[in-house]
Each structure stands twice: as C-alpha cells, then as structure tokens.
Short mmCIF file of C-alpha atoms in Angstrom, two decimals:
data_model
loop_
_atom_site.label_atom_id
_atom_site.label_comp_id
_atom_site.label_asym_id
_atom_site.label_seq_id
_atom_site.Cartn_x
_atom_site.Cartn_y
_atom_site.Cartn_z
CA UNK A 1320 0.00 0.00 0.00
CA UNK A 1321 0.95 3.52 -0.81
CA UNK A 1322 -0.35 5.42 1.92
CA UNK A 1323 2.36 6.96 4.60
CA UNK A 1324 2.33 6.13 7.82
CA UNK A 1325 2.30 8.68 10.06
CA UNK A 1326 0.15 7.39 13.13
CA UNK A 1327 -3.44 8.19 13.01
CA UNK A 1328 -4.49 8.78 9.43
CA UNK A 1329 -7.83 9.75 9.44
CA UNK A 1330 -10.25 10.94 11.61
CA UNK A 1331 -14.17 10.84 11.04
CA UNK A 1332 -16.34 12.36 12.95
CA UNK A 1333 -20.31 10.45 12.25
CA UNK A 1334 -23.14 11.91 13.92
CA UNK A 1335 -25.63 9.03 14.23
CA UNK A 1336 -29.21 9.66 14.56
CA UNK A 1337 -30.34 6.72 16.84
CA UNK A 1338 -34.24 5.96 17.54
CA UNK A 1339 -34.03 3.92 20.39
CA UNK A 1340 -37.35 1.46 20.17
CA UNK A 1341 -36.25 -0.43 23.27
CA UNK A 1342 -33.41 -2.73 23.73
CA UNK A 1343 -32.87 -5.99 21.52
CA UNK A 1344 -29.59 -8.23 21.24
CA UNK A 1345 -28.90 -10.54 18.51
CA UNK A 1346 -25.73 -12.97 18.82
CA UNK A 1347 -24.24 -14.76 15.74
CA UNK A 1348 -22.67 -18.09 17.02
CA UNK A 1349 -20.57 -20.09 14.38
CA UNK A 1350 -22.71 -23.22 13.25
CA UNK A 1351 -22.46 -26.56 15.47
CA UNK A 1352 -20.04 -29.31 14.84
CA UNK A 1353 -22.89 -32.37 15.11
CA UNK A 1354 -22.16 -34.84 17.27
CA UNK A 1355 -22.79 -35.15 20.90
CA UNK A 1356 -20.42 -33.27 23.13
CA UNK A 1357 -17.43 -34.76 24.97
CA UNK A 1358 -14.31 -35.77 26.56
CA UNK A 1359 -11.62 -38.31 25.67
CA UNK A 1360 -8.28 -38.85 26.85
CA UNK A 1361 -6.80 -41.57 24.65
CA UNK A 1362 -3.73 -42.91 23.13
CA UNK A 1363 -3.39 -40.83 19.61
CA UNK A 1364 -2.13 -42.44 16.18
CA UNK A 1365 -0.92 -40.65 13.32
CA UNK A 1366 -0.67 -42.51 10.11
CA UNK A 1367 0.29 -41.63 6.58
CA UNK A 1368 -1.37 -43.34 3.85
CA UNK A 1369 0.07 -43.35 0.67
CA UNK A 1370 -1.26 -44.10 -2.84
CA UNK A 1371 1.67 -43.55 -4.64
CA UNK A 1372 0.91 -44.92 -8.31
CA UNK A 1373 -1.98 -42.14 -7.83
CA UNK A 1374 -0.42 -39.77 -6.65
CA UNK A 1375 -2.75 -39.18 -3.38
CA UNK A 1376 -1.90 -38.85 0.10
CA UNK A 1377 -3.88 -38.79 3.56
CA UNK A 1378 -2.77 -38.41 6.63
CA UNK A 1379 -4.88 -40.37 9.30
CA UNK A 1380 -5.45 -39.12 13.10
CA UNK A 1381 -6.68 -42.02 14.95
CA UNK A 1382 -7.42 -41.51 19.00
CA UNK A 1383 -8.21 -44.93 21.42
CA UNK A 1384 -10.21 -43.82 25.03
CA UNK A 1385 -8.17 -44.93 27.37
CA UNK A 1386 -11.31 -46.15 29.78
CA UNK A 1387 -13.47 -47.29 27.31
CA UNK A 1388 -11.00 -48.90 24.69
CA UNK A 1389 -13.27 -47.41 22.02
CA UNK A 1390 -11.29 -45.98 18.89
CA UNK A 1391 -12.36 -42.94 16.99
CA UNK A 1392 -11.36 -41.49 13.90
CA UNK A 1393 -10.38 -37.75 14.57
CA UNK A 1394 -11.40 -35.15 12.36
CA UNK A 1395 -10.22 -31.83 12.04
CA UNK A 1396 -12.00 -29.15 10.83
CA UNK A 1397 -9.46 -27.12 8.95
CA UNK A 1398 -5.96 -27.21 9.62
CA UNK A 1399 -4.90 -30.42 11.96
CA UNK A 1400 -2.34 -28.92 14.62
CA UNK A 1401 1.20 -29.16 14.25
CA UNK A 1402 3.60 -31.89 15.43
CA UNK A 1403 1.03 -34.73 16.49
CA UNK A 1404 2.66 -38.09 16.64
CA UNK A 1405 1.86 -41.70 17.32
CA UNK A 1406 1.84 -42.56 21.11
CA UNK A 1407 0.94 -39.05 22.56
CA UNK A 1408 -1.62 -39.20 25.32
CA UNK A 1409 -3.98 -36.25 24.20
CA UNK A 1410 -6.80 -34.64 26.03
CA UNK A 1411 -9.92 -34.17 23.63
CA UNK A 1412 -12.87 -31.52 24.02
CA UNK A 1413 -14.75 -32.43 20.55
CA UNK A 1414 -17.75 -33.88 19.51
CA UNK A 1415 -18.85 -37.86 19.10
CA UNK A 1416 -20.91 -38.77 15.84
CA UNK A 1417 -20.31 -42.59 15.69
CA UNK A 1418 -16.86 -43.57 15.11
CA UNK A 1419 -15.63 -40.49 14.62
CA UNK A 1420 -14.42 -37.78 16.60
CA UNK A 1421 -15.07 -34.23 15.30
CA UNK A 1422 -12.53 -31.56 16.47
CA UNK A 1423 -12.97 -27.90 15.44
CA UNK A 1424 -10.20 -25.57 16.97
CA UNK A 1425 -11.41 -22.02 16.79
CA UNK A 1426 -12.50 -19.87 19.31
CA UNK A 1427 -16.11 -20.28 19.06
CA UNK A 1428 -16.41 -23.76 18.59
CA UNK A 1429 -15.11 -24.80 22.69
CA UNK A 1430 -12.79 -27.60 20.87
CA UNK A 1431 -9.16 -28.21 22.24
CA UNK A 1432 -6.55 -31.16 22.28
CA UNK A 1433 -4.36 -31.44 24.86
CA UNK A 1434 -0.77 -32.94 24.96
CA UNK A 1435 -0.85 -35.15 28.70
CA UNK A 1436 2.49 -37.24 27.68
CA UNK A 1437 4.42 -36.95 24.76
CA UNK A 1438 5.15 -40.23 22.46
CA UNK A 1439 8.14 -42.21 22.81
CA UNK A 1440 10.66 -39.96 20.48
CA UNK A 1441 11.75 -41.85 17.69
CA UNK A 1442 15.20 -42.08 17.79
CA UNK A 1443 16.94 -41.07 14.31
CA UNK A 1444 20.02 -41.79 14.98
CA UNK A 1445 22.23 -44.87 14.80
CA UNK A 1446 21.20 -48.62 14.74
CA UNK A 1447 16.85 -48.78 13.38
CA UNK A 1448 16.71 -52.34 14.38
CA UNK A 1449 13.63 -53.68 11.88
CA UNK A 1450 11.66 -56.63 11.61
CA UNK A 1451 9.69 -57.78 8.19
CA UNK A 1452 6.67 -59.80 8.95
CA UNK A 1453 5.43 -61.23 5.75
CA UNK A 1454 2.12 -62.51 5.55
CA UNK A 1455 -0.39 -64.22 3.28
CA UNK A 1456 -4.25 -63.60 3.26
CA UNK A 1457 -6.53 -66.37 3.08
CA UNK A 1458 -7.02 -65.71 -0.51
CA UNK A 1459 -4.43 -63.81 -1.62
CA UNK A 1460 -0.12 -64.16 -1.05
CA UNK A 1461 2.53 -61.76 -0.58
CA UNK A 1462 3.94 -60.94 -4.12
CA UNK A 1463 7.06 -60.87 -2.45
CA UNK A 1464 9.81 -63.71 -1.18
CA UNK A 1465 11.31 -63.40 2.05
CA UNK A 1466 14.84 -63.66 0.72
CA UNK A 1467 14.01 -61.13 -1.84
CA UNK A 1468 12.81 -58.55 0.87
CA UNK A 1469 15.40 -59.36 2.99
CA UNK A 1470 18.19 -58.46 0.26
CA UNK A 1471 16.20 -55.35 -0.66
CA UNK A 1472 16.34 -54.14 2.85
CA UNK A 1473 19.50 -55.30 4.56
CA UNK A 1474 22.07 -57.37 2.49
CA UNK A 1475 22.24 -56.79 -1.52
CA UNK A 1476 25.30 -57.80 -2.66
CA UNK A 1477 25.96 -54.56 -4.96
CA UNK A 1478 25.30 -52.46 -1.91
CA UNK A 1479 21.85 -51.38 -3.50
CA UNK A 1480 19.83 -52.13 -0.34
CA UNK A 1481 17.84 -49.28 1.51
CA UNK A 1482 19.99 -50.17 4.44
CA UNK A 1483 22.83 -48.44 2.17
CA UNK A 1484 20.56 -45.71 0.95
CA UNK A 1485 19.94 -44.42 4.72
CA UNK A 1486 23.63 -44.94 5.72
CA UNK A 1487 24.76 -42.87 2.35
CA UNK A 1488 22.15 -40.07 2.79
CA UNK A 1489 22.06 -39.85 6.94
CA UNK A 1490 26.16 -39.63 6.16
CA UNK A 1491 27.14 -42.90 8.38
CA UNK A 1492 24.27 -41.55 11.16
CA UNK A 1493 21.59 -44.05 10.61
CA UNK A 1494 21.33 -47.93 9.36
CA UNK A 1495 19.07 -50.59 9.26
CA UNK A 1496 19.55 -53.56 10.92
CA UNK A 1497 17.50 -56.84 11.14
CA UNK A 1498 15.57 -59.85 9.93
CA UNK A 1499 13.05 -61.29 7.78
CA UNK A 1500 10.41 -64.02 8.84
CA UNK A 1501 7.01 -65.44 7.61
CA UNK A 1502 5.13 -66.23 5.81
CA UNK A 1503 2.70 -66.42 8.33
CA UNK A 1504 -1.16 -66.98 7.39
CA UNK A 1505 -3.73 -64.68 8.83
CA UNK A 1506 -7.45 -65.28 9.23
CA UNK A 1507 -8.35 -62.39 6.88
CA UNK A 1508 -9.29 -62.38 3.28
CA UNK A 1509 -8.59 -59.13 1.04
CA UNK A 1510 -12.25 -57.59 1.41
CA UNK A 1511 -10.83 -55.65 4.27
CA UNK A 1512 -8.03 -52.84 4.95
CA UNK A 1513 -8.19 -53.08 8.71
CA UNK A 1514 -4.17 -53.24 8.73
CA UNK A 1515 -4.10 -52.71 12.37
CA UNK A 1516 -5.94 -55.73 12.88
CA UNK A 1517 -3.61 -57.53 10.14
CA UNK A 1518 -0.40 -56.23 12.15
CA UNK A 1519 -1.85 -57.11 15.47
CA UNK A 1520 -2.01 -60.67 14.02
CA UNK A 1521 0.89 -60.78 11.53
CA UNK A 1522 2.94 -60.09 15.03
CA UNK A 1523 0.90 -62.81 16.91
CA UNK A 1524 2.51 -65.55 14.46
CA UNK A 1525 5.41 -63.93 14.97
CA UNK A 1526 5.45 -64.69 18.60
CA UNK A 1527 3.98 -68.35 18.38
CA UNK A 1528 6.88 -69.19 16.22
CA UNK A 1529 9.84 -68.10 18.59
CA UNK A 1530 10.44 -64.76 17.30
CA UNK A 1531 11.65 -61.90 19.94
CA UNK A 1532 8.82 -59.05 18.15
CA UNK A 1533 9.68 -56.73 21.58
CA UNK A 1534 13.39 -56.15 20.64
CA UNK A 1535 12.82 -54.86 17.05
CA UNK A 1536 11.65 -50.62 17.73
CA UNK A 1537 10.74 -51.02 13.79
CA UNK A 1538 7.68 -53.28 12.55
CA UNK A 1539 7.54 -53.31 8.67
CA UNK A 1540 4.71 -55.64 7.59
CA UNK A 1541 4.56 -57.02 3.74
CA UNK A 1542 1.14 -58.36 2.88
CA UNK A 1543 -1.50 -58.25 -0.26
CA UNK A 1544 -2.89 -55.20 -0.66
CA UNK A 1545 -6.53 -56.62 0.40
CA UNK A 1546 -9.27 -54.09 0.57
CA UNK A 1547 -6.39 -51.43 0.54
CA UNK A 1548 -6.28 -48.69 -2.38
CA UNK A 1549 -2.69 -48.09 -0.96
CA UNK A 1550 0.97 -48.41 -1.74
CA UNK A 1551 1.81 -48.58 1.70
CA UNK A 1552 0.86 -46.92 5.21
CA UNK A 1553 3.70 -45.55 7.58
CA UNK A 1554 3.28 -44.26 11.62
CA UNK A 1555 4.62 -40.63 11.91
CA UNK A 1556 7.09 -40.59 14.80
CA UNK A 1557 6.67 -43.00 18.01
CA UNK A 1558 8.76 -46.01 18.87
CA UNK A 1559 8.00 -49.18 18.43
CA UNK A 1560 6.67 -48.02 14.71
CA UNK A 1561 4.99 -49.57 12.09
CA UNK A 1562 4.95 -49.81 8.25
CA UNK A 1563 3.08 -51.47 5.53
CA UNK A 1564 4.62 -52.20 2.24
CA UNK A 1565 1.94 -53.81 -0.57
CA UNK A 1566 4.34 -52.59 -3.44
CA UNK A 1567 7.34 -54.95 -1.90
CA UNK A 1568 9.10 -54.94 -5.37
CA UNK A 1569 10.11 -51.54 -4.93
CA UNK A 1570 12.74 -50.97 -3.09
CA UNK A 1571 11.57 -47.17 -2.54
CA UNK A 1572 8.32 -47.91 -1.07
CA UNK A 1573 10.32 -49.47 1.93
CA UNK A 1574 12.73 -46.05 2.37
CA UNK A 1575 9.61 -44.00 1.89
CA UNK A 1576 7.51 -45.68 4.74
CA UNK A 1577 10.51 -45.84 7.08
CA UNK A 1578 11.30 -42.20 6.36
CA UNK A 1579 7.83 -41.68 7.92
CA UNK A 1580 8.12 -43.48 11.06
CA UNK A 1581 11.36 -41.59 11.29
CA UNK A 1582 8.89 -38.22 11.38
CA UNK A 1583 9.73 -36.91 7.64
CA UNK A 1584 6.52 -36.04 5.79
CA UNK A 1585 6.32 -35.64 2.34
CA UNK A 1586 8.81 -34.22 -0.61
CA UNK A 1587 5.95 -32.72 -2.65
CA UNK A 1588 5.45 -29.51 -4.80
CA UNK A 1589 3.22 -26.67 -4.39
CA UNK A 1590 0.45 -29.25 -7.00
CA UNK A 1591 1.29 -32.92 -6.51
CA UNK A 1592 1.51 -34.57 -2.66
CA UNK A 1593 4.62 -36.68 -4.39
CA UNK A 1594 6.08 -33.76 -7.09
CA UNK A 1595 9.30 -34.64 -5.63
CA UNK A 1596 11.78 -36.70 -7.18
CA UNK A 1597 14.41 -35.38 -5.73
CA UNK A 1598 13.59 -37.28 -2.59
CA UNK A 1599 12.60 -40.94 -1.59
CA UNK A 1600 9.47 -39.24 0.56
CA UNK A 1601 8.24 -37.83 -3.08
CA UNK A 1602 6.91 -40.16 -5.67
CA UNK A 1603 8.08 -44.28 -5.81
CA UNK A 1604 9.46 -44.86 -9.20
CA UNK A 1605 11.63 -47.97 -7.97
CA UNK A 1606 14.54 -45.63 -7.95
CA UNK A 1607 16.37 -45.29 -5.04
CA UNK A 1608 18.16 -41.67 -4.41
CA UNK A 1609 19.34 -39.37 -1.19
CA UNK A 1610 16.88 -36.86 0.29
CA UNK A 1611 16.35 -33.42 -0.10
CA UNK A 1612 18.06 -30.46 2.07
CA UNK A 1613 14.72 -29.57 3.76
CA UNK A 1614 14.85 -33.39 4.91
CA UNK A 1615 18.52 -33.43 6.12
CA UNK A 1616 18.49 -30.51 8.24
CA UNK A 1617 15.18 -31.98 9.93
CA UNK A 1618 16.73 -35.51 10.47
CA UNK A 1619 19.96 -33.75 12.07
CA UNK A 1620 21.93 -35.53 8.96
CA UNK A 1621 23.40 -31.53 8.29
CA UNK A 1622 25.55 -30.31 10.19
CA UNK A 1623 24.60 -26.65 11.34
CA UNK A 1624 27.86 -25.38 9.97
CA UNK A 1625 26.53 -26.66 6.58
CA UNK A 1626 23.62 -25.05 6.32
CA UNK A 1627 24.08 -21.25 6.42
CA UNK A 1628 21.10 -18.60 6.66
CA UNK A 1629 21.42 -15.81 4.28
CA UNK A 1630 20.01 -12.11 4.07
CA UNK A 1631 22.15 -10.14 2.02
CA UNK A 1632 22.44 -10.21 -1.60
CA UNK A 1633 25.65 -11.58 -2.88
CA UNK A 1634 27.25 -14.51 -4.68
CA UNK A 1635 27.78 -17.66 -3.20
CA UNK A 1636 29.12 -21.42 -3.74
CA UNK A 1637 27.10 -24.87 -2.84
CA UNK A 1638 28.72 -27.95 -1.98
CA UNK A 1639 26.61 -30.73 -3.61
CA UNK A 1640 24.27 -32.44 -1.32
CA UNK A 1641 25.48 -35.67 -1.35
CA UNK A 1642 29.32 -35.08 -0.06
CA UNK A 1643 30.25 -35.90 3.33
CA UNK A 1644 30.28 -32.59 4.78
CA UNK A 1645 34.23 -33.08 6.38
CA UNK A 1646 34.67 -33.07 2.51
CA UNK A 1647 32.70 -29.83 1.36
CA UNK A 1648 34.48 -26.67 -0.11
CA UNK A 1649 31.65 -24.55 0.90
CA UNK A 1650 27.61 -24.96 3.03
CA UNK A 1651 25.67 -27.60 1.22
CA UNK A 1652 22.37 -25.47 1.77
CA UNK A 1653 21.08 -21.96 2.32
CA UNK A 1654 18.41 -20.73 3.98
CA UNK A 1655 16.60 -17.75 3.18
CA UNK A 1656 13.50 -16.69 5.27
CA UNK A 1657 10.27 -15.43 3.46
CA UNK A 1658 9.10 -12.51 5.17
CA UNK A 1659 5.68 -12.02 6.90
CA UNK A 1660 5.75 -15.85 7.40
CA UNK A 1661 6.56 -19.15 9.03
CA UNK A 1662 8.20 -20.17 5.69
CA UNK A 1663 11.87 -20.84 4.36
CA UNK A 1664 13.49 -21.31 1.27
CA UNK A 1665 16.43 -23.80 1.14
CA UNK A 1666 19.10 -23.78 -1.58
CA UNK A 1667 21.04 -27.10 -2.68
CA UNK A 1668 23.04 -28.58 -5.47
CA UNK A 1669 22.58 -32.17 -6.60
CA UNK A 1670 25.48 -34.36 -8.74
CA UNK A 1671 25.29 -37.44 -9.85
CA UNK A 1672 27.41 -39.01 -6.56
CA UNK A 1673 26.25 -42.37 -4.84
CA UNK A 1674 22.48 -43.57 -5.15
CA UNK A 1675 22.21 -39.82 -6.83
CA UNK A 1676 23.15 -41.66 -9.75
CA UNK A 1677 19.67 -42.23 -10.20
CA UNK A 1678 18.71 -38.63 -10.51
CA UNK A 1679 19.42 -38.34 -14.02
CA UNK A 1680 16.26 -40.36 -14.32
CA UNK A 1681 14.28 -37.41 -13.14
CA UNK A 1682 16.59 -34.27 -14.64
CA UNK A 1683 17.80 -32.91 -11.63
CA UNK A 1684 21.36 -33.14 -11.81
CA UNK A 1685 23.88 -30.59 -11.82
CA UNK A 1686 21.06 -27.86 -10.74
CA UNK A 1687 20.39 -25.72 -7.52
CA UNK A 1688 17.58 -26.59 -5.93
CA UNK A 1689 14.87 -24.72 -4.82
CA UNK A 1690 12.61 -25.54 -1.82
CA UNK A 1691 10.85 -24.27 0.48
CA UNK A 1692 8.84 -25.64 4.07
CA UNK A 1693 6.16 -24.08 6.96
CA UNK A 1694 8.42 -23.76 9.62
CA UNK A 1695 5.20 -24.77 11.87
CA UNK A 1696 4.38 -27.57 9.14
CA UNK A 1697 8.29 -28.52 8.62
CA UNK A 1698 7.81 -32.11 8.42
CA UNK A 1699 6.98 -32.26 4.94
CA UNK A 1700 8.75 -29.93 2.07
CA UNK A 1701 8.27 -28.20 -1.46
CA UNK A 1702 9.90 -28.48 -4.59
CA UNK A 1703 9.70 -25.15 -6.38
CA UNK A 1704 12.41 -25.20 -8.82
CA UNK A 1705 15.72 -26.71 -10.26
CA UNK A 1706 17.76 -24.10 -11.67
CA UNK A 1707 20.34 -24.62 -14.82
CA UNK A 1708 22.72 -22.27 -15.61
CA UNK A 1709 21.24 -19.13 -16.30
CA UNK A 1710 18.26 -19.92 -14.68
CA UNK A 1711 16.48 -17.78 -11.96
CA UNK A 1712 13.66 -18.40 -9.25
CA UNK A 1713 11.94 -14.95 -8.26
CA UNK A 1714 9.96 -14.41 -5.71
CA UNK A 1715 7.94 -11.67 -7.01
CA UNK A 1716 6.15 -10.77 -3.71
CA UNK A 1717 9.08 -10.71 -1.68
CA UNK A 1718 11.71 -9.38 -3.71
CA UNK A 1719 14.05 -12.11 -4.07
CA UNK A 1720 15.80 -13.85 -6.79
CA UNK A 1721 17.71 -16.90 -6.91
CA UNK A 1722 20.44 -17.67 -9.99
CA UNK A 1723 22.29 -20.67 -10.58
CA UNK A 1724 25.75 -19.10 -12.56
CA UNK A 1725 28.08 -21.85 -13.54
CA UNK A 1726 28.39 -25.18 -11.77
CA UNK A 1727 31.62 -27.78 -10.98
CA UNK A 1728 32.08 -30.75 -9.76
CA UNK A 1729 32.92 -29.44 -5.98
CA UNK A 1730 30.31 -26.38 -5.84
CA UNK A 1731 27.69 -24.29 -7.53
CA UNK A 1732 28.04 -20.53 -7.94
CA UNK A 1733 24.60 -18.41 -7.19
CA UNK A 1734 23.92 -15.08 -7.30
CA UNK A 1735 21.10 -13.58 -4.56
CA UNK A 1736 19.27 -10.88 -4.84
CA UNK A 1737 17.45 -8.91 -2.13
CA UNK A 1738 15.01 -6.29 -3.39
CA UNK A 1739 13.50 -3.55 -1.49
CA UNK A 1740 11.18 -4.93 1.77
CA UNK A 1741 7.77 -4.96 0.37
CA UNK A 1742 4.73 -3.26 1.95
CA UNK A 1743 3.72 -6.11 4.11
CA UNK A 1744 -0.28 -4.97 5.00
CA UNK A 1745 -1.91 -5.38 8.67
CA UNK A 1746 -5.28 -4.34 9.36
CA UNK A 1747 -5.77 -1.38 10.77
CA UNK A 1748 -6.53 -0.31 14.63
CA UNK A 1749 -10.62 0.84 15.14
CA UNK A 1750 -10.94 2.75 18.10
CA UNK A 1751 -14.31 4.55 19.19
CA UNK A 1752 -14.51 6.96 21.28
CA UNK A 1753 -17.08 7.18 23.51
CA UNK A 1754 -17.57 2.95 22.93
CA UNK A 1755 -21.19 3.41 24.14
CA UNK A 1756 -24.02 6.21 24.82
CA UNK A 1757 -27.34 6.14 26.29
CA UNK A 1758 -29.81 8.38 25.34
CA UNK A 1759 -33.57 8.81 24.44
CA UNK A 1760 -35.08 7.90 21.23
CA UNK A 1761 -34.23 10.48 18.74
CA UNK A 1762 -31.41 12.12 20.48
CA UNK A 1763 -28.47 12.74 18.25
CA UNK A 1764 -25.18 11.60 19.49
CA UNK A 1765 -21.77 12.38 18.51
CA UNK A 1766 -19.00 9.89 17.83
CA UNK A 1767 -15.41 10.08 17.19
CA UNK A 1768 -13.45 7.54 15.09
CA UNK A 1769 -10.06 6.72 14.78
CA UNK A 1770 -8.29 4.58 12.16
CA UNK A 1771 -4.93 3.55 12.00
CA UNK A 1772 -2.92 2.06 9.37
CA UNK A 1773 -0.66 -1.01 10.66
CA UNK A 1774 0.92 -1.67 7.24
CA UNK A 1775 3.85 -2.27 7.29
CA UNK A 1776 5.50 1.28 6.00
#
C-alpha cells in the first residue's frame, strides 16, 4: 500500500441519529459441529497413507479412550495442529458422531486437544533395528519372497539395499539392521483394509513361532494389498513403529515408509503430494536416491555449519548435497526466510554421486535446488524449482531472486538478490470513542473515530 504512515491517518467524525425502540440483542454463534459433546483422553495415532501410483496422500489421526477402549477417527475441521505423533496421550474436548471424533479448533467452537504425555521420540540416529513380517491372506499371497525382501532391505550384494541408501544419505548416522520371517497366514481375506488388525495378528505368528517381536523398535509388515487402495501406510514418529509395504518390489516404497516413522513427511510440490523426485518421501518410481536439504536438516543428517542462513544479496558457492560434509568446499544449503511468514526457502546442489546416480532419471542433476517448508508444518517440504545455468527463481512478492551461474564438480556458484522490503499490509486499529451512549429515542449523538494504518511502511 501507498499510503504513509504517520500514526493516526484519518479521523471521522459520524453523527448518528439513533431511535431507540427499546433494547434488543442478537448474537451470531458459528454453526455446530454435530455430534454429541465430549471428553476423551486416549492414546493418539498418526498414520500416513500413501497411494503412490496415484499420486494421493492422507494423513490419518486415529485416537483410542483410554477407559473405554473405544477408537475414533479424529477429524479436524481445517488445519490439523502441528507436530502430532503416534503414542501421545492427548486430552480431547470435541464432539462424538459414531466412530468419529469431530474436532474444530477455533474460538467459538469450545474444541481443544491437549498434549498429557508426549510419544516415545523416535530415535533417528544410529542402529533402526527392523523386523519384516510377511504374511499371506486367506485368498491372496505376498507378491514378495522373504529372501528377496530381505536383500532389498539389509544385504544386496551390490550395496543397492535401503539399508545403504539411509547410511549414504544420513552420512554414516543411521542404518538398518534386522531380519526377515514369515510367511505367516492370517485369518483375513482381502475384502478388508483393517491393517491394524492384520499387524496385530501378523505379530501374533510372529510370537507363536519363537520370534523376539519386543526387541525390534521397527515393525515393517509385507502383505496383499486386500481391501487397501494403498501403496503402503507408515506411523509418523513414536517407537515401536509400524509400516506397511503392498508394493514390496520396490525398493523405494520401503525407504519411503521408514522415512515416515522416522517423522519426515512428504517431498511434494506446491500441485502434486509426491512432485518430488528429488527425494525418496516424493513419488516411488523404484529408484532409489538421497533426500532433499529440507529433509537433512530436519533428520539432524546436516551439520549446522553446513547449512548457512542468508540475508544479504551476494554470490555464493554450494557444496553438492550428497558429499560428506568433512569433505565440502563450501555450506551444502542456504536458507533464506520469506518474510511475513513461518516459511523458508532452502538452496542445494545435486550431482550425480552415490544412489544420486539415479537422478538423471528425473533431470535434476547438476542444478540448484529450490525448496521451500512451513516452519510450523516442517515435516513435509516443497519443490519449487531446479535451476540450470542461467536460470532464476523470483519471488515476485518478496523481492528475491535466486540464480544458478556456472556449476563444478565441488560447488555451484549463485547469485542472490534482495530487493526492497515490500509493503507487508496489517489491518488497521478501530478505536471509538465514547464505545457506548445512552440516550432517548431520537437524540443525536456524537462519535469520534479513529483509524490507523498497521501496514507495514
């Protein structure tokens, strides 16, 4: 906006001619959430469910009433609130309608959740000790050996495994360890896609035939897809966690599922849940490859000397991704903050160096990346661009440009580009003076009102 700002702007003076019938109120409530009001305190779950061959996600609140053992489905209305994970003990002011649990979190509505205990943290670092159930439906098999998902997972011979992949990306921080067992069969048939019923029993078999299911803090279960539209279903955070895997002859689908009982949401772009392909957490394409910077820095597989926050413009150099950072010439990611919100940008190069290989699949080699992630929301990141030479992100809005100059083989040389701040608008500050008369009908009163302007210059 144009206008200066030089304190109070304006000042109206309205002279209201009231006729004061008598006195009536009128009071505009927001409209119910049905259901029947009330309180649970339960045992939440958070689970993603991913579709990847269509390219749909959902991410699934689930809450079990500690004194009554019933289960709900929790439902948000709008926005779900930020960092929820598996094995919290949550509060719940909502409202019952069945098996659901309807939770609206503005003022008006009287709705809350309430953190009691926090979740077992799931521990990103080091030994992920896992354990692969495989099981077989009643009319319906795995599609999947258990030597073949064992050598996916743990012990390929050309160091392909996803056990690799997390040790290569996570820089030596994290790897899979652990076993394969099963086929066990269940008493289902594939009408259903109860898979917490399945995994309660696929782990029952487990037991009956010798195998120690409590020392495993990682539960990956390989079954038919059933009554299941899904690739795969992953717990978000908690330990022990659990994954499902119907696509077990992609490798990627396993990293992907893991990544989210890890707590990493999704590599996506601003129009597809999966746009990614930077990133195992974006699309499966039976590709393995590292994950974005967005990703590492959240995971703690960056160091903080490698990732350095910029506000000026100038020109800089990249270390690729991929590098062990003892071995970078320069930070392997910026960070530039949007203003007027809880949003970053991150900058990152990508070469062709370990399971990156695979990148040249997807045209993303050799090219600064551009993401950005909610800083409230941070689990899950944005592609937005992958700049060649010559190329340039701008952010309009904000002023800023981003332009990938030349490239190497040890670094990539930017240029950034702060513009002048932008007018960043507020609403303005009402204030009326008196704030209420009395008078009799007729009377004319006198009001005075001031209006601010809160923008921003």
């Amino acid at each position: 906006m144009n206008r200066s700002k030089a304190g109070i702007y304006s000042v109206v003076v309205l002279i209201l001619s009231i006729l004061i019938l008598g006195t009536t109120e009128q009071s505009f409530a927001a409209k119910d959430t049905p259901g029947i009001p009330v309180e649970v305190t339960g045992k939440l779950t958070v689970i993603y469910e991913d579709d990847l061959e269509n390219n749909r996600a959902r991410l699934i609140h689930k809450v079990k009433d500690l004194k009554s053992g019933k289960e709900y489905a929790l439902k948000f209305k709008g926005k779900s609130p930020k960092n929820l994970r598996s094995g919290a003990i949550v509060k719940i002011h909502g409202k019952a309608s069945g098996k659901e649990l309807i939770l609206a979190l503005d003022e008006t509505s009287g709705g809350s959740i309430q953190s009691i205990a926090t979740s077992t943290p799931a521990n990103v670092a080091g030994e992920q000790k896992i354990l692969v159930i495989v099981a077989d439906f009643l009319d319906q098999n795995a599609t999947c050996s258990v030597a073949d998902i064992d050598d996916r997972l743990f012990s390929d011979t050309s160091n392909q495994s996803v056990d690799d992949l997390y040790r290569e990306t996570s820089h030596g921080t994290t790897w899979l360890s652990g076993q394969t067992v099963g086929p066990y069969l269940l008493d289902f048939d594939s009408s259903t896609c109860d898979i917490e019923a399945k995994a309660d029993a696929a782990e029952a078999a487990a037991r009956a035939d010798g195998v120690d299911v409590d020392s495993y803090n990682r539960r990956v279960f390989v079954m038919p897809r059933g009554g299941c539209s899904a690739s795969g279903y992953g717990t978000v955070g908690d330990s022990p966690s659990r994954a499902w895997v119907f696509v077990c002859e992609h490798p990627d689908v396993f990293a992907h599922e893991i990544g989210h009982n890890l707590g990493m949401g999704h590599a996506a772009t601003p129009t597809m849940s999966y746009g990614d392909e930077t990133d195992f957490m974006g699309g499966a394409q039976n590709k393995l490859r590292q994950i974005n910077a967005p990703h590492k820095e959240q995971m703690g597989w960056l160091p903080s000397e490698q990732v350095e926050l910029l506000s000026t413009s100038g020109i800089y150099q990249v270390a690729p991704l991929e590098l062990d950072p003892t071995q970078a010439v320069a930070p392997q990611a910026y960070k530039i903050v949007k203003p007027g919100t809880g949003e970053y940008y991150y900058l990152s190069y990508r070469r062709a160096i370990g399971f990156d290989s695979n990148l040249s699949y997807f045209r993303h080699l050799d090219r600064l990346s551009v993401h950005s992630i909610d800083a409230d929301y941070g689990s899950s990141s944005y592609l937005l661009s992958a700049l060649a030479d010559g190329e340039s992100y701008q952010d309009a809005a904000n002023n800023i440009t981003v332009t990938q100059l030349s490239h190497n083989n040890d670094y990539t040389t930017i240029q950034v580009d702060f513009g002048s701040s932008p007018c960043i608008t507020a609403a303005p500050s009402v204030v009326l003076s008196p704030s209420s008369q009395s008078a009799a009908a007729g009377t004319q009163l006198s009001y005075t009102v001031s209006v601010t302007n809160n923008d921003s210059f």
